[in-house]
Tab-separated table of C-alpha atoms and ligand atoms in Angstrom:
chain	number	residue	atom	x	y	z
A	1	UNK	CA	-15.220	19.053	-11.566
A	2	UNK	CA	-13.413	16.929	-9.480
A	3	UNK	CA	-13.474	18.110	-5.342
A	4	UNK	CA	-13.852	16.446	-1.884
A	5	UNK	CA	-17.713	17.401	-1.365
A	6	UNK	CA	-18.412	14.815	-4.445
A	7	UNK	CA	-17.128	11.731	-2.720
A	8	UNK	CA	-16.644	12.135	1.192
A	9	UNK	CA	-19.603	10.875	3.444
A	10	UNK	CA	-19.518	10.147	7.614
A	11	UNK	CA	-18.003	7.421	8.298
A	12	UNK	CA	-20.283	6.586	11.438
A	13	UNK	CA	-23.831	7.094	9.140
A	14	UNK	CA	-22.457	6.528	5.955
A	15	UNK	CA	-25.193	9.675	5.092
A	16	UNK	CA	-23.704	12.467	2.923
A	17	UNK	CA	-21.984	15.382	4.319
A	18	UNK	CA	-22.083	19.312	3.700
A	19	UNK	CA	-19.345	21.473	3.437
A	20	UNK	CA	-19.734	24.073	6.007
A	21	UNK	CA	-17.498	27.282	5.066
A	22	UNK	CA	-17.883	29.255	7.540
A	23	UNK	CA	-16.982	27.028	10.494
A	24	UNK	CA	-14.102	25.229	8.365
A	25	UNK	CA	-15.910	21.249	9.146
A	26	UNK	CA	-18.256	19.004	7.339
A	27	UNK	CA	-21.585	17.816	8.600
A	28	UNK	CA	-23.518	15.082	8.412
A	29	UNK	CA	-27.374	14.885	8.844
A	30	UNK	CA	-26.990	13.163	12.312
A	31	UNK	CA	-25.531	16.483	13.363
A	32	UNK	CA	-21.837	15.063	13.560
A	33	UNK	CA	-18.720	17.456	12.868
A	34	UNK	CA	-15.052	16.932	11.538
A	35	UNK	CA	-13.095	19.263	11.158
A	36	UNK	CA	-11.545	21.006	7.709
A	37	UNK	CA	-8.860	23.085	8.055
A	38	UNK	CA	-5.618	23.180	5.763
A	39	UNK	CA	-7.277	21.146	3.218
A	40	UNK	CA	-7.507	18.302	5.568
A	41	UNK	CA	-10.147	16.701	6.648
A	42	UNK	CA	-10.276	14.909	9.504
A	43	UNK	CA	-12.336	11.659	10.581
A	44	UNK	CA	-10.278	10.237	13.478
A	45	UNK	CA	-11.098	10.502	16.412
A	46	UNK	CA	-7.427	10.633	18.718
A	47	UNK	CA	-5.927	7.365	19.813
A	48	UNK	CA	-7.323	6.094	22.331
A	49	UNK	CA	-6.415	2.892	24.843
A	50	UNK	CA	-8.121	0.608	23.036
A	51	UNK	CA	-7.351	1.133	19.235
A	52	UNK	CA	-6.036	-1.779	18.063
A	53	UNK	CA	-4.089	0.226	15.357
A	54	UNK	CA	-2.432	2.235	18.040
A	55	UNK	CA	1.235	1.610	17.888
A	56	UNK	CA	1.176	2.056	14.081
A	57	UNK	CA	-0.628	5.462	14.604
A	58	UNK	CA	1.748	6.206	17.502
A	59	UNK	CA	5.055	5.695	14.728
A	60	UNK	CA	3.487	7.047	12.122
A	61	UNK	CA	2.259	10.516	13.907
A	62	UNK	CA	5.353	10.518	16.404
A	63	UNK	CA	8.050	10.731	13.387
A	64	UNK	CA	7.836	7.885	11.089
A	65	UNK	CA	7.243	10.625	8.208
A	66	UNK	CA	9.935	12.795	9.993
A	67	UNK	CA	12.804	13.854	7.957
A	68	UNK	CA	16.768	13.630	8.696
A	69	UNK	CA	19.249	15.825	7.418
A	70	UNK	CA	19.351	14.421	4.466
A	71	UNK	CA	15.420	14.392	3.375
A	72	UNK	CA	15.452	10.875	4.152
A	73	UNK	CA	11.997	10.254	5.822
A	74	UNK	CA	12.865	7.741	9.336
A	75	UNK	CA	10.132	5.056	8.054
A	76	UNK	CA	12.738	4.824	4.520
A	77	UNK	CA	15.421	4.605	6.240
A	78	UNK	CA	14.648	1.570	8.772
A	79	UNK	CA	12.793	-0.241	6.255
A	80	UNK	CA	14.338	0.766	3.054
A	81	UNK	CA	17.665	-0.597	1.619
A	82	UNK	CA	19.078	2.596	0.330
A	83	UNK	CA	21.880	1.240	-1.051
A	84	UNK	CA	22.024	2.121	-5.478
A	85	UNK	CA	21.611	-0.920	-6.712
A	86	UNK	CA	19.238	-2.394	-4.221
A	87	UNK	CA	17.447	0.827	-4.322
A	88	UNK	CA	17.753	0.733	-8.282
A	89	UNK	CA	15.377	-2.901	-8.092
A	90	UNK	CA	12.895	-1.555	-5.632
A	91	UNK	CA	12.010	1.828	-8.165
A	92	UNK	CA	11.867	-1.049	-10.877
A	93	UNK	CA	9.444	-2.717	-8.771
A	94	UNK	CA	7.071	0.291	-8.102
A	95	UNK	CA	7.205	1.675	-11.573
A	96	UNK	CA	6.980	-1.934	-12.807
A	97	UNK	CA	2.853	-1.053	-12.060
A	98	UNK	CA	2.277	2.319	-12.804
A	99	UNK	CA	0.659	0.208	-15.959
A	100	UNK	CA	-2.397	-0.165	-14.098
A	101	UNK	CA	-3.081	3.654	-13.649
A	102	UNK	CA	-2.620	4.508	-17.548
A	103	UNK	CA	-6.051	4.958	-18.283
A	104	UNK	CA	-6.094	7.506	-15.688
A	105	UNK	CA	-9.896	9.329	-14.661
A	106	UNK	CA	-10.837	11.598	-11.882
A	107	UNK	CA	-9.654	10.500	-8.898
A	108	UNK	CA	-6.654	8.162	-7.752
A	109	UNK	CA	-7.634	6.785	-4.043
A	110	UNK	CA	-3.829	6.137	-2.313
A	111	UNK	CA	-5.307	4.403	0.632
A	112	UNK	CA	-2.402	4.389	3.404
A	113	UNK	CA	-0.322	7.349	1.036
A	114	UNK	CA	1.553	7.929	3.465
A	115	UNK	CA	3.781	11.233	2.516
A	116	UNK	CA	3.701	10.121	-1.070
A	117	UNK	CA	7.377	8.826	-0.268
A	118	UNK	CA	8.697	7.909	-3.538
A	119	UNK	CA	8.579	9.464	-6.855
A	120	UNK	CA	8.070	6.690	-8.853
A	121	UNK	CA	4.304	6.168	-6.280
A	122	UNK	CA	3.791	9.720	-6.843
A	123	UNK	CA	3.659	8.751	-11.092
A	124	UNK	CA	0.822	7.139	-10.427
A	125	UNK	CA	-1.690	9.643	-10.358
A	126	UNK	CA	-0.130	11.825	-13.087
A	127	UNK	CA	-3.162	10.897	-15.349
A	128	UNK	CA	-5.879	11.971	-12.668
A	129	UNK	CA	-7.865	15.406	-11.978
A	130	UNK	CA	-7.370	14.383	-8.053
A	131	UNK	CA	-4.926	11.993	-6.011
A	132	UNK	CA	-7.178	11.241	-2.593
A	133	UNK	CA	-4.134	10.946	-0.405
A	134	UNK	CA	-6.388	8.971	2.676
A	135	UNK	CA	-3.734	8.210	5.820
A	136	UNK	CA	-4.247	8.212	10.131
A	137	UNK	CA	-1.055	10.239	10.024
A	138	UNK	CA	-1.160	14.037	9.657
A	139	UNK	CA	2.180	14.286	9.429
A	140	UNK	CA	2.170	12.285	6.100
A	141	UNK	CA	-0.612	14.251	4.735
A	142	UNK	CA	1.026	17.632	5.132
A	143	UNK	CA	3.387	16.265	3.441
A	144	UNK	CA	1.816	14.761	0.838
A	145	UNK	CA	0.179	18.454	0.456
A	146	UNK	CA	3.452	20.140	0.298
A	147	UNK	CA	4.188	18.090	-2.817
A	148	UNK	CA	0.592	18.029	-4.530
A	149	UNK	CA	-1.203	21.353	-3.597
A	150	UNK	CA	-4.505	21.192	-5.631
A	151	UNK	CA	-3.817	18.258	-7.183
A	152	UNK	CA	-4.533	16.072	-3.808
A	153	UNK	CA	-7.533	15.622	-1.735
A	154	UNK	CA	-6.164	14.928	1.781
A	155	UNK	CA	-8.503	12.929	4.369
A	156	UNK	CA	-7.149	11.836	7.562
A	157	UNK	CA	-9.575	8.050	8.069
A	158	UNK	CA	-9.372	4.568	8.987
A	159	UNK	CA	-8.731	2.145	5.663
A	160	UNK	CA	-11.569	-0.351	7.369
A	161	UNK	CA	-14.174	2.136	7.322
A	162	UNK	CA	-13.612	4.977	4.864
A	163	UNK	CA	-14.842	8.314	4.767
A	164	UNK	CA	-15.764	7.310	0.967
A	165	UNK	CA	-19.004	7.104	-0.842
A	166	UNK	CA	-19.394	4.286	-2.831
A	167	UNK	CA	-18.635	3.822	-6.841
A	168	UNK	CA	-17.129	6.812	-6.604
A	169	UNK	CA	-13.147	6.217	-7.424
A	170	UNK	CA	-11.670	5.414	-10.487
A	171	UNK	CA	-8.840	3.507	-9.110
A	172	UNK	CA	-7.410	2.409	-5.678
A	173	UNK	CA	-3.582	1.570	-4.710
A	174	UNK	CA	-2.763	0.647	-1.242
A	175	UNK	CA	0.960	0.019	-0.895
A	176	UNK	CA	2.415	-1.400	2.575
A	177	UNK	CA	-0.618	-0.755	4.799
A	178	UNK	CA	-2.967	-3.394	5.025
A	179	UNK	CA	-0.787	-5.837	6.420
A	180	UNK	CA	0.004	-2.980	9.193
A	181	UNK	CA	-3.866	-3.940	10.470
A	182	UNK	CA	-4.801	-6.615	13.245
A	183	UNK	CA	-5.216	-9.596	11.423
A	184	UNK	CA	-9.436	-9.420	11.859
A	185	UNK	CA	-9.634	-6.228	10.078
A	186	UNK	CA	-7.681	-6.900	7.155
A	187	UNK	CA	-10.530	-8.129	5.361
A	188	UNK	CA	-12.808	-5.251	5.800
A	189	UNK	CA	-9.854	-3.247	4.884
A	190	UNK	CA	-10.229	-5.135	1.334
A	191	UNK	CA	-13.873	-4.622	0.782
A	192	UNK	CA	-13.869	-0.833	1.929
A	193	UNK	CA	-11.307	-0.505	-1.663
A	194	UNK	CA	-13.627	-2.781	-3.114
A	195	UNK	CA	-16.627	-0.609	-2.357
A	196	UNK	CA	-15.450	2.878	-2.882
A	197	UNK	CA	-14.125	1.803	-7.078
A	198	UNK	CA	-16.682	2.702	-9.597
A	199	UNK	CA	-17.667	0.078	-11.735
A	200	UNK	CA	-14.986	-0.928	-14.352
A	201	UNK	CA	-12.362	0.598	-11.758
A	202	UNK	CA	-9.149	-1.051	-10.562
A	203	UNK	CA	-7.422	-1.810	-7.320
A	204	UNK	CA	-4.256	-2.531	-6.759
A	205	UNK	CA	-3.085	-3.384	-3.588
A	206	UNK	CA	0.760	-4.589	-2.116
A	207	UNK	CA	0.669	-7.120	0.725
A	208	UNK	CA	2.738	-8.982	2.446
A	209	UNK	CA	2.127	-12.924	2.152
A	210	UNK	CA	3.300	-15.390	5.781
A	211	UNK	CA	5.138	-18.062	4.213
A	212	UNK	CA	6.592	-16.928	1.015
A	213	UNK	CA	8.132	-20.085	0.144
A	214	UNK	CA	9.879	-18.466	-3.076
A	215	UNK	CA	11.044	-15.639	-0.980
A	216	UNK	CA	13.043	-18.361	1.259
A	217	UNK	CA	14.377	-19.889	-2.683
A	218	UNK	CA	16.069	-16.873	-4.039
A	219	UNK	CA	17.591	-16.521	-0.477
A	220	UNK	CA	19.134	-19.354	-0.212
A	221	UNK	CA	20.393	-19.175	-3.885
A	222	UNK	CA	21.523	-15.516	-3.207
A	223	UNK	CA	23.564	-16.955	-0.328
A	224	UNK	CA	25.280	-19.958	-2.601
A	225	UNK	CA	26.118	-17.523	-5.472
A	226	UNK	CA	26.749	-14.366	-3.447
A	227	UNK	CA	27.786	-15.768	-0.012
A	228	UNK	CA	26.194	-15.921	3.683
A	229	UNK	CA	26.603	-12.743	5.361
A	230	UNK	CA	25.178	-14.496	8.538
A	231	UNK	CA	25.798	-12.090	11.338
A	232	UNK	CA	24.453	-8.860	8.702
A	233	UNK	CA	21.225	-10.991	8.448
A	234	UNK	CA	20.767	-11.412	11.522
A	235	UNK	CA	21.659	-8.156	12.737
A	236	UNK	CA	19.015	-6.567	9.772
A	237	UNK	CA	16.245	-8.937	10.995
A	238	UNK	CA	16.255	-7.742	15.075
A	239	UNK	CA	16.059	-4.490	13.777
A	240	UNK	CA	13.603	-4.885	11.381
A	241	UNK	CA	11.187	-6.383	13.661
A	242	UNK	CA	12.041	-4.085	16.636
A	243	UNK	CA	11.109	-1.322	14.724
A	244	UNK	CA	8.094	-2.291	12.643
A	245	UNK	CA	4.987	-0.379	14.308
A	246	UNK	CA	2.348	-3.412	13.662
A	247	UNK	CA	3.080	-6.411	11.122
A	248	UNK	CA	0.691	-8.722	10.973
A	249	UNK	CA	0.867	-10.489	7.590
A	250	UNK	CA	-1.500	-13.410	6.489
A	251	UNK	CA	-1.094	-15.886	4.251
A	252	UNK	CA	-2.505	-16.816	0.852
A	253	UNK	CA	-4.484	-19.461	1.800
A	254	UNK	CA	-6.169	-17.425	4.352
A	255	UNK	CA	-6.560	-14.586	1.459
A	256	UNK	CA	-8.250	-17.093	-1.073
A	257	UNK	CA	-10.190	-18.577	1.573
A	258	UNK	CA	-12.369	-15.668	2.100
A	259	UNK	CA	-15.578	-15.172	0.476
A	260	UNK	CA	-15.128	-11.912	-1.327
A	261	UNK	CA	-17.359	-10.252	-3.321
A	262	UNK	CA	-14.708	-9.566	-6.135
A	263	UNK	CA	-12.480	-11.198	-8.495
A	264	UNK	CA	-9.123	-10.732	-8.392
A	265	UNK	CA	-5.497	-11.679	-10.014
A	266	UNK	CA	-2.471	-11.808	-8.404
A	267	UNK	CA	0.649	-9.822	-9.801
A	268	UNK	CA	3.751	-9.023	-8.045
A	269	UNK	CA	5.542	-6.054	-6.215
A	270	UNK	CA	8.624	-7.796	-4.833
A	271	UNK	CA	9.334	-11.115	-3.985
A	272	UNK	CA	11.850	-10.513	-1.504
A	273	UNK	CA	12.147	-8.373	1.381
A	274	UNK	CA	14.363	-5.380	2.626
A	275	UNK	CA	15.748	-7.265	5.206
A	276	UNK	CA	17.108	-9.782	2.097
A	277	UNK	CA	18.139	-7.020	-0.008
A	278	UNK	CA	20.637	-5.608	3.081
A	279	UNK	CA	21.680	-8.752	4.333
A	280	UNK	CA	22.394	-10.950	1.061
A	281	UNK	CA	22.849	-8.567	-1.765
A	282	UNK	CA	26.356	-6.808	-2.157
A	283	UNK	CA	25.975	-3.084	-3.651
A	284	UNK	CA	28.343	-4.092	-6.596
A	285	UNK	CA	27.794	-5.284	-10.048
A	286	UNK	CA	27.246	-9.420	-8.820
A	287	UNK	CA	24.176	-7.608	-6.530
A	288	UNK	CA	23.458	-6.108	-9.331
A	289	UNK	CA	23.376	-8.856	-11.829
A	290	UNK	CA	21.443	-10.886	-9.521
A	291	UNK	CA	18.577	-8.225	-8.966
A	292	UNK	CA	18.548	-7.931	-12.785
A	293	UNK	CA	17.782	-11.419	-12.685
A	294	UNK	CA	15.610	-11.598	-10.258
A	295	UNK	CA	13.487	-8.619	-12.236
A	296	UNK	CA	13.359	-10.598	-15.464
A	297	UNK	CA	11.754	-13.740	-13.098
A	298	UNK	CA	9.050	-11.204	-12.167
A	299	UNK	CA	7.980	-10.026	-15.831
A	300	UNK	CA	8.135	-13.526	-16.771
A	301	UNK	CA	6.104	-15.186	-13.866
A	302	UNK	CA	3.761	-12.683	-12.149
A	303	UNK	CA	1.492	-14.554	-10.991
A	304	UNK	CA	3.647	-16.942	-9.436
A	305	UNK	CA	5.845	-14.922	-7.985
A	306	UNK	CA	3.024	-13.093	-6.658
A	307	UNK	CA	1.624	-16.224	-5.426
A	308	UNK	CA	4.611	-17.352	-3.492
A	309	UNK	CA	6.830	-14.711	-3.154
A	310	UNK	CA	6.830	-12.219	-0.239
A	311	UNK	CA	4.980	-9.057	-1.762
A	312	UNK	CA	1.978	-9.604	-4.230
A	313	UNK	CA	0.269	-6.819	-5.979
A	314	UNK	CA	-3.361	-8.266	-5.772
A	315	UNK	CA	-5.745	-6.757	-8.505
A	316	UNK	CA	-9.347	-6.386	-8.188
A	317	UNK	CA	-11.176	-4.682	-10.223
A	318	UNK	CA	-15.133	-4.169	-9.862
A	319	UNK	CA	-16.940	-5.504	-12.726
A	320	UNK	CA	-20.205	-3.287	-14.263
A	321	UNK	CA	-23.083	-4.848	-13.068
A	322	UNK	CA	-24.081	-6.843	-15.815
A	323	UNK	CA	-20.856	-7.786	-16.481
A	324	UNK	CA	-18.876	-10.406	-15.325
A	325	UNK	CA	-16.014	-10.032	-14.204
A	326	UNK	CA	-12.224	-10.291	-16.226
A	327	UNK	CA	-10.157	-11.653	-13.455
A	328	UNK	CA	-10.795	-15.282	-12.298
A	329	UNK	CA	-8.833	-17.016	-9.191
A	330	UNK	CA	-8.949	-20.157	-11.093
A	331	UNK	CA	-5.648	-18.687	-13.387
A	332	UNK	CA	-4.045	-18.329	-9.949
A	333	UNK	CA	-4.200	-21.852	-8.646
A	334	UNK	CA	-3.671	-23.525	-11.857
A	335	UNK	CA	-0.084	-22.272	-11.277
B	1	LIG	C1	4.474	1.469	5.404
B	1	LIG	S1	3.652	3.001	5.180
B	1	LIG	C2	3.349	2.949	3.415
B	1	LIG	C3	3.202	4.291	2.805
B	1	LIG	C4	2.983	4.300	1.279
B	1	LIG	N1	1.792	3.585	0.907
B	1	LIG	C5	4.179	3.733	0.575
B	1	LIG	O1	4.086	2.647	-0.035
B	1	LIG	O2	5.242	4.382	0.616
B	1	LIG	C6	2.045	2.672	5.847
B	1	LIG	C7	1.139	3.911	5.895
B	1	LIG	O3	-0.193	3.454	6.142
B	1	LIG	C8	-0.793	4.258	7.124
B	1	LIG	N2	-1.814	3.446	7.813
B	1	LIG	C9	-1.632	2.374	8.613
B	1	LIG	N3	-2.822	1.893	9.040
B	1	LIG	C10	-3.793	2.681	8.491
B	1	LIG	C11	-5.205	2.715	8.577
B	1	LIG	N4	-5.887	1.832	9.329
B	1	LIG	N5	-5.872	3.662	7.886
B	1	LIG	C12	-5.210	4.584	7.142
B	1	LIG	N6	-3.845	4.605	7.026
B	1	LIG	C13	-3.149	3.673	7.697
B	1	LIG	C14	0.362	4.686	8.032
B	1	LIG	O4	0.081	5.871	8.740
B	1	LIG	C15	1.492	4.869	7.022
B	1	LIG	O5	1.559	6.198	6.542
């Protein structure tokens, strides 16, 4: 049966931890405690000075995840286009890979879950005995509690060095969060959903590429067929990047440059960003038309518009050891 004793471990001696009842915390063999009450556990220590995630934490914990009068959580709403049909696009986009969680198994990892914003995300682990929601914010995991019960596992860790035993997961998303890291933890961040899959399991994780040369295309074509809204764009953009806790994307070179110890393809989330979507696409049917568009470019090319647009969906998936594995880079740069 599928519970949180069969795949947490201490994430400062990677040992094995017990469940102890009685004092509501789990312990590892080195005699260190975390605390386990309301179904969440917790691994972080508080932020401190020095924590080079700390303004993320700080929005995410301080009312990111907070909700307006509306239900409308305040991280949706600043980076979100709301509008229908941009809104419309972006669901087609996130349900656009719920193909890669079919197969389904015991437990869904949502690294970075976040409250479990959207319903489409929340699809995902509909074929799964467990959904391990895994965020710093405990805001976002009571949350994601409210709307999974018993169907979650709720740990409150650090994507670079999870509270995960290995081979343990059957698959891994991470949407929106590892580009949210300093640039020289991103990698580990990448390995540690590497390490926890079982063999045969799949990863799929959204970045956010520097440079997304097709991004800047389909703006600039946007703005011939649809019209500049200059001062909108520039408007969106201040207060986009006044109000994004930590951004720190990389770009593809620097992602096929490392020396990782998996395979991987690259598919596509979105090629374009938010900022894009408010600024250059009217909420009529031309907006419309043109995001319909833009969706059938996606299906078509994947891997080149996950190459070179803004938002990939990189999948890795770990290969059984005698196995090798499925996915090759070479099919990426022969595009
Ligand atoms: C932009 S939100 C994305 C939420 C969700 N994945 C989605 O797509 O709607 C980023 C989330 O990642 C979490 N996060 C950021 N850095 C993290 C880290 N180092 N470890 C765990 N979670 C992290 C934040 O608290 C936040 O809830």
């Amino acid at each position: 049966m599928a519970n949180i004793t069969e795949i947490v471990r201490c994430p400062s001696s990677h040992g094995p931890l017990k469940l102890d009842h009685a004092e509501g915390r789990f312990v590892s063999s080195n005699g260190t405690a975390y605390s386990f009450d309301d179904n969440i556990a917790r691994f972080l220590t508080p932020v401190a000075a020095n924590d080079g995630n700390r303004s993320t934490r700080a929005f995410y914990d301080e009312g990111g995840w907070a909700k307006d009068a509306d239900g409308l959580y305040e991280d949706t709403k600043r980076f979100v286009d709301t509008r229908p049909a941009s809104l419309r696009f972006t669901r087609a986009c996130m349900s656009r890979l719920q193909k890669y969680f079919n197969k389904g198994g015991q437990y869904l990892l949502d690294a970075g879950s976040g409250p479990i914003a959207h319903k489409e995300l929340q699809g995902y682990g509909d074929k799964f005995a467990k959904r391990v929601c895994l965020d710093l914010s405990i805001p976002a995991l009571r949350e994601a509690r409210r709307k999974l019960g018993d169907r979650g596992i709720y740990l409150q860790g650090d994507l670079t060095n999870l509270p995960i035993q290995s081979d343990v997961i059957d698959a891994v998303m991470s949407f929106h969060v590892i580009y949210q890291l300093p640039p020289d933890l991103q990698a580990a961040a990448f390995r540690e959903l590497w390490r926890v899959l079982k063999p045969g399991g799949v990863a799929v994780i959204v970045y956010w590429w520097a440079e997304p040369k097709l991004a800047w295309r389909v703006e600039r074509v946007a703005n011939a067929l649809l019209g500049k809204r200059e001062q909108e764009t520039d408007q969106t953009r201040q207060t986009e990047s006044a109000s994004v806790p930590d951004h720190n994307p990389l770009s593809f070179e620097w992602f096929s440059a490392q020396d990782w110890p998996f395979k991987y393809k690259l598919d596509v989330y979105r090629v374009v960003p938010n900022s894009f979507l408010k600024s250059s696409i009217p909420d009529d049917w031309r907006g419309a038309a043109f995001l319909g568009l833009l969706m059938t470019f996606q299906k078509v090319a994947p891997r080149y518009c996950g190459k070179h647009g803004l938002m990939p969906a990189i999948v890795v998936r770990k290969s059984h050891p005698s196995e090798p594995s499925r996915y090759i880079e070479a099919s990426v740069r022969n595009r």
